[in-house]
Coordinates of C-alpha atoms in Angstrom, one line a residue:
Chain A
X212 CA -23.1 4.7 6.5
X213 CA -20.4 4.9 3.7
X214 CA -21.1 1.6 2.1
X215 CA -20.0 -0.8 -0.8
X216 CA -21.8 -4.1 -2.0
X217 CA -21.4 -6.7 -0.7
X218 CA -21.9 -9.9 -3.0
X219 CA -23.9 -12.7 -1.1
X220 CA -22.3 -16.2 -0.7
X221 CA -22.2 -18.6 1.8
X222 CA -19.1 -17.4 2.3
X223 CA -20.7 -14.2 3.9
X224 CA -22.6 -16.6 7.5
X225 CA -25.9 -15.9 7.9
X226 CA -26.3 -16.4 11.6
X227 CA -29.6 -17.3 13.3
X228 CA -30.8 -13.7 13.9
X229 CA -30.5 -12.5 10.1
X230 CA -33.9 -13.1 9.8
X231 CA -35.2 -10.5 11.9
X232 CA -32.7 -8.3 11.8
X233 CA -33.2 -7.9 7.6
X234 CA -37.0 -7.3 9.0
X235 CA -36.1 -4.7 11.1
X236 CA -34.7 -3.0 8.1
X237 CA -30.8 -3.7 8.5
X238 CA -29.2 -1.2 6.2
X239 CA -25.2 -3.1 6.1
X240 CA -23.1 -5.3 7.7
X241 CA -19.1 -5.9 7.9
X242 CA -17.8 -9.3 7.9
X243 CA -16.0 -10.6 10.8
X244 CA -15.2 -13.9 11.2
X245 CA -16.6 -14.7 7.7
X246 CA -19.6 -14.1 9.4
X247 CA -22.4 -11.0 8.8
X248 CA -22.4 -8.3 11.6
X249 CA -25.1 -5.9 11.0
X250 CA -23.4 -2.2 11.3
X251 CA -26.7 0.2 10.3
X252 CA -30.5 0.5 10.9
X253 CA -31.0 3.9 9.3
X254 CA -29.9 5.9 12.3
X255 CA -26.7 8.4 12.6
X256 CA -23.7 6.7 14.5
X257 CA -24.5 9.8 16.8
X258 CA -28.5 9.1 17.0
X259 CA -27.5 5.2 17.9
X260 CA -25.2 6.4 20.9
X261 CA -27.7 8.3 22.3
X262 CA -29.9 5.7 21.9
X263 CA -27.5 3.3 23.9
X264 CA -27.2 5.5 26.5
X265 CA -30.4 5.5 27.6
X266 CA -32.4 2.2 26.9
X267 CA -31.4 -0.7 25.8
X268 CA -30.4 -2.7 21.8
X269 CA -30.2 -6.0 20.8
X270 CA -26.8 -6.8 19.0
X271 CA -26.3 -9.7 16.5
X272 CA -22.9 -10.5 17.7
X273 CA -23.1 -14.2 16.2
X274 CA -19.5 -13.4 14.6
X275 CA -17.6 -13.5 17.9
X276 CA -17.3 -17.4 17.4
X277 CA -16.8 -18.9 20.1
X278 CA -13.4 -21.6 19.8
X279 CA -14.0 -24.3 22.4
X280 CA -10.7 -25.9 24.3
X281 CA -11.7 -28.9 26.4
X282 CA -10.3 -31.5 28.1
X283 CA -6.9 -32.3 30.8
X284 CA -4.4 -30.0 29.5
X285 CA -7.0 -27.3 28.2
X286 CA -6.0 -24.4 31.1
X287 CA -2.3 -24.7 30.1
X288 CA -3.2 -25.2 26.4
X289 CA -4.9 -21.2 27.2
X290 CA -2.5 -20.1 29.3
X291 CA 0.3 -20.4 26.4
X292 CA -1.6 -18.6 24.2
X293 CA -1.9 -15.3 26.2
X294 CA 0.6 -13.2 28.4
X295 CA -2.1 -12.6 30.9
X296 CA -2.2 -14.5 33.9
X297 CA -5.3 -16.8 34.2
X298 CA -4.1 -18.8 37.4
X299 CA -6.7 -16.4 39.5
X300 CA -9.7 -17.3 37.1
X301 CA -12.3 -19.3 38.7
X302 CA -15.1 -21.2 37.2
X303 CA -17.7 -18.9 35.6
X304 CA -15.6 -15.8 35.3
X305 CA -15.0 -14.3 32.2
X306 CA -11.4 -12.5 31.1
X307 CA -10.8 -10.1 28.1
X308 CA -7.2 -11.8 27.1
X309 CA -4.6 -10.7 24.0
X310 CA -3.4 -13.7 22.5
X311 CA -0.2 -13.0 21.1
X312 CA 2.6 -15.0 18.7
X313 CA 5.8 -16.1 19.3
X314 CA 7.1 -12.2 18.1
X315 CA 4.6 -10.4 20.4
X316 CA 2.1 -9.7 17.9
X317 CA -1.8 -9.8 18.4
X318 CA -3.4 -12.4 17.4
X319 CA -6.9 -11.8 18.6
X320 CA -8.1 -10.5 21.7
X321 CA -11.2 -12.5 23.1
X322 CA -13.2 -12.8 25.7
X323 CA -12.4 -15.9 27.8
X324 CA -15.3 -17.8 29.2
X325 CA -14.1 -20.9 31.9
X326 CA -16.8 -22.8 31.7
X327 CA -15.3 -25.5 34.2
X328 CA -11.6 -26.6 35.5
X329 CA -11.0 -28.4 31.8
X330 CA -13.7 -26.0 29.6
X331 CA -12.9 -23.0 28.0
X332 CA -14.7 -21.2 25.4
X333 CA -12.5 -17.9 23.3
X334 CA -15.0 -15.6 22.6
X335 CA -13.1 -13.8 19.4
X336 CA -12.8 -10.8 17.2
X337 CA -12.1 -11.0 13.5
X338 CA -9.1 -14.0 13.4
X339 CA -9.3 -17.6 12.7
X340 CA -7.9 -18.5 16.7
X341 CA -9.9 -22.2 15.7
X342 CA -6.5 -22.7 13.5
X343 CA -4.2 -21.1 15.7
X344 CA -5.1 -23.1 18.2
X345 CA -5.5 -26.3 16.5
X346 CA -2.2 -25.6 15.3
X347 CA -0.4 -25.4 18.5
X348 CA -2.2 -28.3 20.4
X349 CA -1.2 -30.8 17.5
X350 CA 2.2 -29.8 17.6
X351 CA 2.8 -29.7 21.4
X352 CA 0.6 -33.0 21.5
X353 CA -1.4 -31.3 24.3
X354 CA -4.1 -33.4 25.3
X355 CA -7.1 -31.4 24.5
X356 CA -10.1 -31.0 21.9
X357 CA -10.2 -27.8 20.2
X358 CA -13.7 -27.5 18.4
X359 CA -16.1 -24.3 17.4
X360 CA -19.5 -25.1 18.3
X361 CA -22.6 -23.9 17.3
X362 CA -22.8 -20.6 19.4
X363 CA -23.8 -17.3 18.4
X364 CA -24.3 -14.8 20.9
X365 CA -26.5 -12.4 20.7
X366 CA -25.8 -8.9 23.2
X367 CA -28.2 -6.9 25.6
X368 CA -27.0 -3.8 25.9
X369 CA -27.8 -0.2 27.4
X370 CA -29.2 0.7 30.9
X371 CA -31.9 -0.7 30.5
X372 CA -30.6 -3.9 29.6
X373 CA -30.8 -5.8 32.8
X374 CA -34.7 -5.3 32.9
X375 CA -35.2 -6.7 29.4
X376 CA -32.8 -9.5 30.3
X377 CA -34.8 -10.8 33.5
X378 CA -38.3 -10.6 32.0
X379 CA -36.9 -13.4 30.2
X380 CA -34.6 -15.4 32.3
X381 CA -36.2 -14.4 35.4
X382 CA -34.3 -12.0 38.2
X383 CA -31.7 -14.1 38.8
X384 CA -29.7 -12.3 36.2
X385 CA -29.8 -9.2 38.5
X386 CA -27.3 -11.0 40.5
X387 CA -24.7 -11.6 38.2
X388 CA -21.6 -9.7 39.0
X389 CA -19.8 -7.9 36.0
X390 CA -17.9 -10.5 33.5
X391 CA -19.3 -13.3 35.5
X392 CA -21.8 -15.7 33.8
X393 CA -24.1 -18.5 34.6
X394 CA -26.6 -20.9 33.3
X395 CA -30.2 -19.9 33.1
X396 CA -33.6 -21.5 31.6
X397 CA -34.7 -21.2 28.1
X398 CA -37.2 -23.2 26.6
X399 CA -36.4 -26.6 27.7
X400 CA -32.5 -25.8 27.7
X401 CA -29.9 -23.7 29.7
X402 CA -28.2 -21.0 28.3
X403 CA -25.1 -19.2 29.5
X404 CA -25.7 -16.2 30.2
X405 CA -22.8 -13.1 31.1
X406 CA -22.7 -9.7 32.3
X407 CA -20.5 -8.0 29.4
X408 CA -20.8 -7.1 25.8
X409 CA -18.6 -5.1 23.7
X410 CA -20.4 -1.4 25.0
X411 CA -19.5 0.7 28.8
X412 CA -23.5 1.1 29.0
X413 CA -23.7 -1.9 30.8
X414 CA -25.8 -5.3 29.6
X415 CA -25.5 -8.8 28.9
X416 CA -24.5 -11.6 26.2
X417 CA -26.6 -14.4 25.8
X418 CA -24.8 -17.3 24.5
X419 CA -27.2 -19.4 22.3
X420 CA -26.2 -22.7 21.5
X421 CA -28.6 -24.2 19.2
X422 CA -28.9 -22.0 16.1
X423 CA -32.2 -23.6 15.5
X424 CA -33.6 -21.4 18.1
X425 CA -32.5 -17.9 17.3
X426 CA -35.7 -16.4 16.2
X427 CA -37.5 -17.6 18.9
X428 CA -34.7 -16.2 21.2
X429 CA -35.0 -12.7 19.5
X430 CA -38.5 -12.8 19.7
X431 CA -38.8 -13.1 23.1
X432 CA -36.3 -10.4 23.6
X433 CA -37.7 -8.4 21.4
X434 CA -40.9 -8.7 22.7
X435 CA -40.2 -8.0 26.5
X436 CA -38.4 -4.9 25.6
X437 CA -41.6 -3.4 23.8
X438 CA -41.7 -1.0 26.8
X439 CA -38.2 -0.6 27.5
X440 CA -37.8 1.1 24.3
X441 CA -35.4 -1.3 22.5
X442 CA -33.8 -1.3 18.9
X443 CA -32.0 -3.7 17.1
X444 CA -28.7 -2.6 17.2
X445 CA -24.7 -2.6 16.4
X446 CA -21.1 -1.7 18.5
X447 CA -21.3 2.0 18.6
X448 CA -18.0 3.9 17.3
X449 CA -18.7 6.7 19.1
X450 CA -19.4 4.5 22.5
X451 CA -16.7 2.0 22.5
X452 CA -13.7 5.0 21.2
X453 CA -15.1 7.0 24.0
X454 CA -15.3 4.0 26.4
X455 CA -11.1 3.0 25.2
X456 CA -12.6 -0.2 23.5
X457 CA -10.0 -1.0 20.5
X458 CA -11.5 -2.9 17.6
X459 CA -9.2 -5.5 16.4
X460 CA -8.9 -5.6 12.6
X461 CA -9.3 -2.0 12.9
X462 CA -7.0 -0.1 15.5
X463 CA -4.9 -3.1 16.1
X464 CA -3.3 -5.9 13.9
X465 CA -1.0 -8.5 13.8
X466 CA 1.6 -6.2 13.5
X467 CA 1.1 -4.3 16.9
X468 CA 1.8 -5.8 20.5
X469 CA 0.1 -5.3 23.4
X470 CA 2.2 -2.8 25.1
X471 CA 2.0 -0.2 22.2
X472 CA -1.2 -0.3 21.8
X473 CA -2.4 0.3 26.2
X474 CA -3.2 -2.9 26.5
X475 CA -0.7 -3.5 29.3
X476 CA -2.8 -3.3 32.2
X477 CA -4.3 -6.9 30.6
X478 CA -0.8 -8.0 30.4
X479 CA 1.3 -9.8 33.4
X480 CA 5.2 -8.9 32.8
X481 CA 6.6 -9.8 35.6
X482 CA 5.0 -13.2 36.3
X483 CA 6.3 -16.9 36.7
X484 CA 3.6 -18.0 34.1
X485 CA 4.5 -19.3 30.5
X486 CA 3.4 -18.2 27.4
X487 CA 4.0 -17.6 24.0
X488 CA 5.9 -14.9 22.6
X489 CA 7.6 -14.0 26.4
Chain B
X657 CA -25.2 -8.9 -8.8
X658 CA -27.9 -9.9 -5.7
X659 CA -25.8 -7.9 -3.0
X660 CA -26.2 -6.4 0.9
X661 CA -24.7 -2.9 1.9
X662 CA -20.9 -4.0 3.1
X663 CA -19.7 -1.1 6.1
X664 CA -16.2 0.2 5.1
X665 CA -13.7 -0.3 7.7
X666 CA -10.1 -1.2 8.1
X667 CA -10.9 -4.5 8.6
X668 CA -12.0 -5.3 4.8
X669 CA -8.5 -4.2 3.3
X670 CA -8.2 -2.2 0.3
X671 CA -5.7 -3.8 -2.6
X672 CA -3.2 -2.4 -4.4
X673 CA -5.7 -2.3 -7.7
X674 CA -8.9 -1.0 -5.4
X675 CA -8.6 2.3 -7.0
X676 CA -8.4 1.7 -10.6
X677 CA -11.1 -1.0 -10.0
X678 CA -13.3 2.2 -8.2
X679 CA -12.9 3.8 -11.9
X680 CA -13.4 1.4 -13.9
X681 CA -16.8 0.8 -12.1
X682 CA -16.7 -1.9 -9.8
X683 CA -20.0 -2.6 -8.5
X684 CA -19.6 -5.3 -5.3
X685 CA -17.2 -7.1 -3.6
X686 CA -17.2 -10.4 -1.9
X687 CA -14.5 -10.9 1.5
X688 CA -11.9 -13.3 1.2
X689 CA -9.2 -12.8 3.5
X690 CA -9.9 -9.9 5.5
X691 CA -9.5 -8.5 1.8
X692 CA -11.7 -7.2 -0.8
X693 CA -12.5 -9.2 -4.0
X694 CA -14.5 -7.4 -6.4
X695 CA -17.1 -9.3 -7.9
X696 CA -19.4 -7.1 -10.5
X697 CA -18.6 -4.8 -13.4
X698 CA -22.4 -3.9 -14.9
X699 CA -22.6 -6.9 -17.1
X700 CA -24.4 -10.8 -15.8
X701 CA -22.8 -13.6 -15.2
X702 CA -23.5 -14.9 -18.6
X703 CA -21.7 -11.8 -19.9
X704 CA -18.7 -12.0 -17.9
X705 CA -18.0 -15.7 -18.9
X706 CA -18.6 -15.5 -22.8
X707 CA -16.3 -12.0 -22.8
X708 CA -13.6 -14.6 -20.5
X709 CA -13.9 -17.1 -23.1
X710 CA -12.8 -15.0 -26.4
X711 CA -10.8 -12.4 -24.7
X712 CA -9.0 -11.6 -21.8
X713 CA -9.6 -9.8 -18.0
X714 CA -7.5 -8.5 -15.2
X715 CA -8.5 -10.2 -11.7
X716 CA -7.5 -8.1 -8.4
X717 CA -7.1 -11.5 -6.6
X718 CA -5.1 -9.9 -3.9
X719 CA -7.1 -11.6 -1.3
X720 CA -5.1 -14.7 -2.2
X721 CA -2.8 -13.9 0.2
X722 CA 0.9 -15.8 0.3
X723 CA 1.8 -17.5 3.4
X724 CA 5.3 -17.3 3.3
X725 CA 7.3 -21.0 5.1
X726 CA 10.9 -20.8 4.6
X727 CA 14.2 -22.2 6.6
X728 CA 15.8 -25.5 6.7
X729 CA 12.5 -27.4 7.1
X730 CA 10.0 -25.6 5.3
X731 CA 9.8 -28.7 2.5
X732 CA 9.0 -30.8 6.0
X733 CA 6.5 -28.7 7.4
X734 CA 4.9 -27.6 4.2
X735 CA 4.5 -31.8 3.6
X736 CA 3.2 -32.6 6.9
X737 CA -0.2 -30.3 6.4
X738 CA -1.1 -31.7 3.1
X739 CA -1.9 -35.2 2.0
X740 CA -0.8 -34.6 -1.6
X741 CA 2.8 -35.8 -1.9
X742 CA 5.3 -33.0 -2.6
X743 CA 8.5 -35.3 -3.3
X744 CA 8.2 -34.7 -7.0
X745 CA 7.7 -30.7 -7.0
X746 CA 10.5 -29.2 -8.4
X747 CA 11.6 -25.2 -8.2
X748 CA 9.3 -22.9 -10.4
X749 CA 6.4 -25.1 -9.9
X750 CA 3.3 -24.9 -8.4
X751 CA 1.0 -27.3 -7.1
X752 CA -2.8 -27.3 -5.9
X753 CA -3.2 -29.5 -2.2
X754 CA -6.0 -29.4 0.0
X755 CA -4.7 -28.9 3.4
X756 CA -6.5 -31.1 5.8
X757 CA -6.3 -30.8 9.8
X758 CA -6.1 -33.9 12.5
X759 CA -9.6 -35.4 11.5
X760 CA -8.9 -34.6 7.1
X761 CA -11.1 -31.5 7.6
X762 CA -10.3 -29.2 4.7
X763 CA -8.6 -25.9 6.6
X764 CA -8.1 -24.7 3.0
X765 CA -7.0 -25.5 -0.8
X766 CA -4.1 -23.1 -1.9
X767 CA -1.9 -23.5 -4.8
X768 CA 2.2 -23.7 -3.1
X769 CA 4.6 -22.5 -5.4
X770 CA 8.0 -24.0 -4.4
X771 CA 10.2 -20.9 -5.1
X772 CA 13.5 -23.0 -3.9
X773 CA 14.2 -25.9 -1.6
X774 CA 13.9 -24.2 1.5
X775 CA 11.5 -20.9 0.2
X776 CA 7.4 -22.6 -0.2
X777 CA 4.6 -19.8 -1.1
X778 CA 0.9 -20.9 0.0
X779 CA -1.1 -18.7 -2.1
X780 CA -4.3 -19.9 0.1
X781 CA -8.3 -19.4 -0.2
X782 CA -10.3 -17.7 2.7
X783 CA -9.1 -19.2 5.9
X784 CA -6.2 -17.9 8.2
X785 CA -3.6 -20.3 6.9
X786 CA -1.1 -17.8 8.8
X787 CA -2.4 -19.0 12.2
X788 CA -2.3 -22.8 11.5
X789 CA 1.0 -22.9 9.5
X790 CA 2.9 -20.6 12.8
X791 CA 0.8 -23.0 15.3
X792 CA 2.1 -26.1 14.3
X793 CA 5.5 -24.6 13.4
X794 CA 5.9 -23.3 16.8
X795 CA 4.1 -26.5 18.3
X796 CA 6.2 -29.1 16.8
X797 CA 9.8 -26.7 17.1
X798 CA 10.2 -27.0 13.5
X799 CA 13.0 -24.1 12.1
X800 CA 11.1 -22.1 9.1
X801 CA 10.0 -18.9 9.4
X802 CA 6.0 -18.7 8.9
X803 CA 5.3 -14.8 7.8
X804 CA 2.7 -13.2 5.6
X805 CA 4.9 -11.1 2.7
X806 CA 3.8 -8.2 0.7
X807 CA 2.7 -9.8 -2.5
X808 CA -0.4 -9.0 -4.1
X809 CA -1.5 -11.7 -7.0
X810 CA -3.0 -9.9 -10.5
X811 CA -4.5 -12.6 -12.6
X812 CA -4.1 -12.2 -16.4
X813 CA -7.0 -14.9 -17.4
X814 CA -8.9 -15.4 -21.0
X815 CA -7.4 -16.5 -24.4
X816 CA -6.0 -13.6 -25.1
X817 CA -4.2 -13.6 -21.7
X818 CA -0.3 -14.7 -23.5
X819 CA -0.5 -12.3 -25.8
X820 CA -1.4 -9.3 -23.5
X821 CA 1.0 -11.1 -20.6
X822 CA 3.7 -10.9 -23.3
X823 CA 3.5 -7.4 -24.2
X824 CA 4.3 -6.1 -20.8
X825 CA 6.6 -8.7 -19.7
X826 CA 8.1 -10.0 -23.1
X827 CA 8.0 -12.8 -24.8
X828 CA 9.4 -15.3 -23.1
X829 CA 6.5 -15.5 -20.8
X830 CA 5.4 -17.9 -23.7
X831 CA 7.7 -20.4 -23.0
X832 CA 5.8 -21.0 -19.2
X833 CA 4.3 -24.5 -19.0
X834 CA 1.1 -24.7 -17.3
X835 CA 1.4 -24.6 -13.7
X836 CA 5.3 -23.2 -13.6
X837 CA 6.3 -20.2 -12.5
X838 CA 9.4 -17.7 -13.1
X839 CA 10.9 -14.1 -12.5
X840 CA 10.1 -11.8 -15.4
X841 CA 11.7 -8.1 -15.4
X842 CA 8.9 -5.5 -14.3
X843 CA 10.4 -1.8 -13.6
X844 CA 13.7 -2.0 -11.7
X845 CA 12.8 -5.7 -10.1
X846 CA 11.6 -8.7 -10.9
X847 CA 8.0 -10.5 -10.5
X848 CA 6.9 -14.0 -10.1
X849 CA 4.7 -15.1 -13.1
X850 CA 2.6 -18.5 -13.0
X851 CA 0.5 -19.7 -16.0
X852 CA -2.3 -20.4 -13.6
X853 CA -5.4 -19.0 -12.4
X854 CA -8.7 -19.7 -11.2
X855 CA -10.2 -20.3 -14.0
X856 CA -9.8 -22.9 -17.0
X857 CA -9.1 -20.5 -19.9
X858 CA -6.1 -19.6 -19.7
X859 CA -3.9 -16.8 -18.4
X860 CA -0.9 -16.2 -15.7
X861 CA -0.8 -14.6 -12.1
X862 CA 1.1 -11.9 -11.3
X863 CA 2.7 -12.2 -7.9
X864 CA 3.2 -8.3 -7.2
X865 CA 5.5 -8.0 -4.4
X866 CA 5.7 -4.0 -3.8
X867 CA 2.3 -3.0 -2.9
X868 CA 3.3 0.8 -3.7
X869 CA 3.4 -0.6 -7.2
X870 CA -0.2 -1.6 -7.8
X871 CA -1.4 1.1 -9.9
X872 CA 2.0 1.1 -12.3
X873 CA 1.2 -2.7 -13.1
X874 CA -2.5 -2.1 -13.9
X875 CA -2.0 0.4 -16.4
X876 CA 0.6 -1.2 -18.6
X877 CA -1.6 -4.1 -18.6
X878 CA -4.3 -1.9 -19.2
X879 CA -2.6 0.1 -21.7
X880 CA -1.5 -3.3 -23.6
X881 CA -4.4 -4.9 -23.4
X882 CA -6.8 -1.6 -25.1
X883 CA -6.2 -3.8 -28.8
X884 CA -7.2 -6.9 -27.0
X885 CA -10.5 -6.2 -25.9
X886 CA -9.2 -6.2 -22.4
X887 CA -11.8 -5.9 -19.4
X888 CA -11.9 -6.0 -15.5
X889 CA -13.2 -9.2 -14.4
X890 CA -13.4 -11.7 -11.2
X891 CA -13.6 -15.3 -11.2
X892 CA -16.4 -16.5 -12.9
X893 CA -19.6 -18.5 -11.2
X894 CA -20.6 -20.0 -14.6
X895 CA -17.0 -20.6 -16.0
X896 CA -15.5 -22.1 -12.7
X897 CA -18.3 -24.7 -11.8
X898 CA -18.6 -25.8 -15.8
X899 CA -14.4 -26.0 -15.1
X900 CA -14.9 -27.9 -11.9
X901 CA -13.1 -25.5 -10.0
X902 CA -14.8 -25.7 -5.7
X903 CA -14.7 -22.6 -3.3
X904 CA -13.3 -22.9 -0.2
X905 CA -16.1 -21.2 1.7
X906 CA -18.7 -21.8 -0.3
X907 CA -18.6 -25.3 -1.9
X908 CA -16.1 -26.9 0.9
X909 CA -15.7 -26.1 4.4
X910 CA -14.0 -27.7 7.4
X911 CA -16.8 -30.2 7.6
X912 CA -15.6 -31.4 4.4
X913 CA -12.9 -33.9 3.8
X914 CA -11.0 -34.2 0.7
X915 CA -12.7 -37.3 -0.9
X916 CA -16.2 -36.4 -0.7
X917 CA -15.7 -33.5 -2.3
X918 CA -14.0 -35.2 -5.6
X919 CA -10.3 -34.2 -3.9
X920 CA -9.0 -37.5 -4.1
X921 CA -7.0 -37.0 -7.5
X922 CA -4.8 -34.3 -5.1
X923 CA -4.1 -37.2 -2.3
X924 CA -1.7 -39.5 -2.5
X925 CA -3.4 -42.0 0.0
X926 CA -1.2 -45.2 -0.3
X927 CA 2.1 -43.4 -0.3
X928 CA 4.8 -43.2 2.6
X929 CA 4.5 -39.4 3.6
X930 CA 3.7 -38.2 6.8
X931 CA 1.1 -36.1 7.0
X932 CA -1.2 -34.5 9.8
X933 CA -5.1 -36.1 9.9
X934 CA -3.8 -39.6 7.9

């Protein structure tokens, strides 16, 4: 890994997997998010995509904060924000969205959870979408609650993923369609729970919500996947190029819309729906 | 420096100064802004702030990026997300408020330069200010462009800072009063030059506004400054706390409001402006 240091601050998020993953002998991280996402574990980028492949990793994705928007007016507060339509989505589905600004250009491209009629969560790449979003709903007046909470997923990933992800929440999880999620048991909580992740291998994102419990979490993951040959693990550059997964921050900006950048097919042109930056 | 291996990417954005700052041995960054700050030369923390308190450094604060609000109501808007009252500010001045969202969580602390009445600069801390400014611009329909320029702050800071300030930009950079701001003659344009800074030394910023120019400013200062015991620097742990001077990230977050954090002296809490989280 070409690398600089990186001075430590609280600026710089721990997240509730550090921990283990500085155990495991984490070798660098970016910052997304103002948040640490562990990018090396003393394997070639080419050695880790193998490895991806054909068993299964464990991803401190904590950085894809989660912006929650709840409450009456949340599902048109959402639907402003993106030029996709979400009138189709149904409870428990997720959607990969681009939110976009009033001249087109990306703002963030997340992952949209409905949690129920008046609950969404943004799942988000490296972009502050809290303000944005704060931003808009206080100006409009649009009666909702816009709020990060304490989330920080944690990804399953690789072929082998869906074994490693029932020994732990049971078979259940076999059932899950792709980018649908659900609530299963942990400890004396539920989690959510969602087929998708940020790789084509195939997996799952676990969506803790009580920081407290992250090393437990891991641990039990970690431990289950003892025969399932797991590693701790990052986004692959080699896997998600290959797979046409664009990293924003990276291959896309602020200063690129949708349309030049193949994100069309996520984009609905022709519809009655309203949104920003039409 | 205690530091972690930091993964180079797009996403952490080079500055202007990054490769003279590569030669003259940089040794870590920190990430503010989706930008790089560098934050180690070779010498401690100790070191840095007694050589800041007899002589002079150059800061590659580009990460204090300028959130541009100008148009008819920009004096409006720029009001409405700060609870320090603005009436007084005059052009050429600058002016440190805490920008506080609909509960007085701090969203960040910039310093706004009022370049003319309907042309504000937000020269902001490590938060998206971009996103919240455009949200509630767009939200509430007020008329002001919200856009992120090409302006790359250099800060000039130490006792020694006037005199090496002065050499490259001539004299009448003497005449600035603390906290005021003007357009000096660099090359074939001009440059905005506050006596400010993040630290409480003295010095000026530099408000570089042609990126492709980064290198040309360094070494004039550089080249000015080889009598004046000139060094590469950053802001200053020791220097800045003994100074009072928080970090948005690191000291105060959005949890924080403005008066438990010893803000209060930047709020104007019995006045008559209208501001968002009163």
């Amino acid at each position: 890994m070409s690398s600089l240091a990186l001075a430590v601050s609280r600026r710089n998020r721990r997240t509730p997997y550090t921990d283990r993953i500085e155990t495991l002998g984490v070798q660098g991280y970016s910052i997304v998010n103002h948040t640490l996402l562990p990018k090396a574990f003393g394997r070639t980028v080419e050695e880790e995509y193998w490895h991806l492949r054909s068993s299964v990793q464990l991803w401190d994705v904590s950085c894809q904060r989660q912006v929650e928007v709840r409450g009456p007016e949340a599902a048109r507060l959402v639907q402003m924000m993106t030029p996709r339509d979400l009138g189709g989505v149904v409870v428990g589905q997720c959607i990969y969205a681009p939110l976009i600004d009033d001249k087109a250009g990306l703002i963030n491209d997340p992952v949209i959870l409905k949690r129920a009629e008046d609950w969404y969560w943004l799942s988000i790449a490296d972009s502050d979408v809290l303000l944005w979003t704060k931003g808009l709903a206080l100006g409009l007046g649009i009666d909702v609650a816009v709020t990060e909470p304490d989330v920080s997923p944690l990804a399953v990933q690789g072929p082998r993923a869906e074994d490693l992800v029932a020994a732990v929440f049971g078979d259940a999880v076999r059932n899950l369609a792709y980018f649908r999620f659900s609530l299963f048991d942990f400890l004396d909580r539920q989690l959510v729970v969602a087929r998708s992740g940020y790789s084509k291998q195939g997996g799952f994102e676990i969506y803790l919500d009580d920081s407290s419990l992250g090393t437990e979490l891991w641990d039990m993951l970690w431990s289950a996947g003892q025969g399932l040959d797991v590693t701790p693990g990052c986004p692959n550059l080699i896997e998600r190029i290959e797979g046409g997964l664009l990293s924003y921050g990276n291959e896309m900006t602020r200063s690129n819309n949708p349309l030049e950048i193949n994100l069309d097919r996520f984009c609905t042109l022709g519809g009655q729906i309203d949104y920003i930056g039409r």
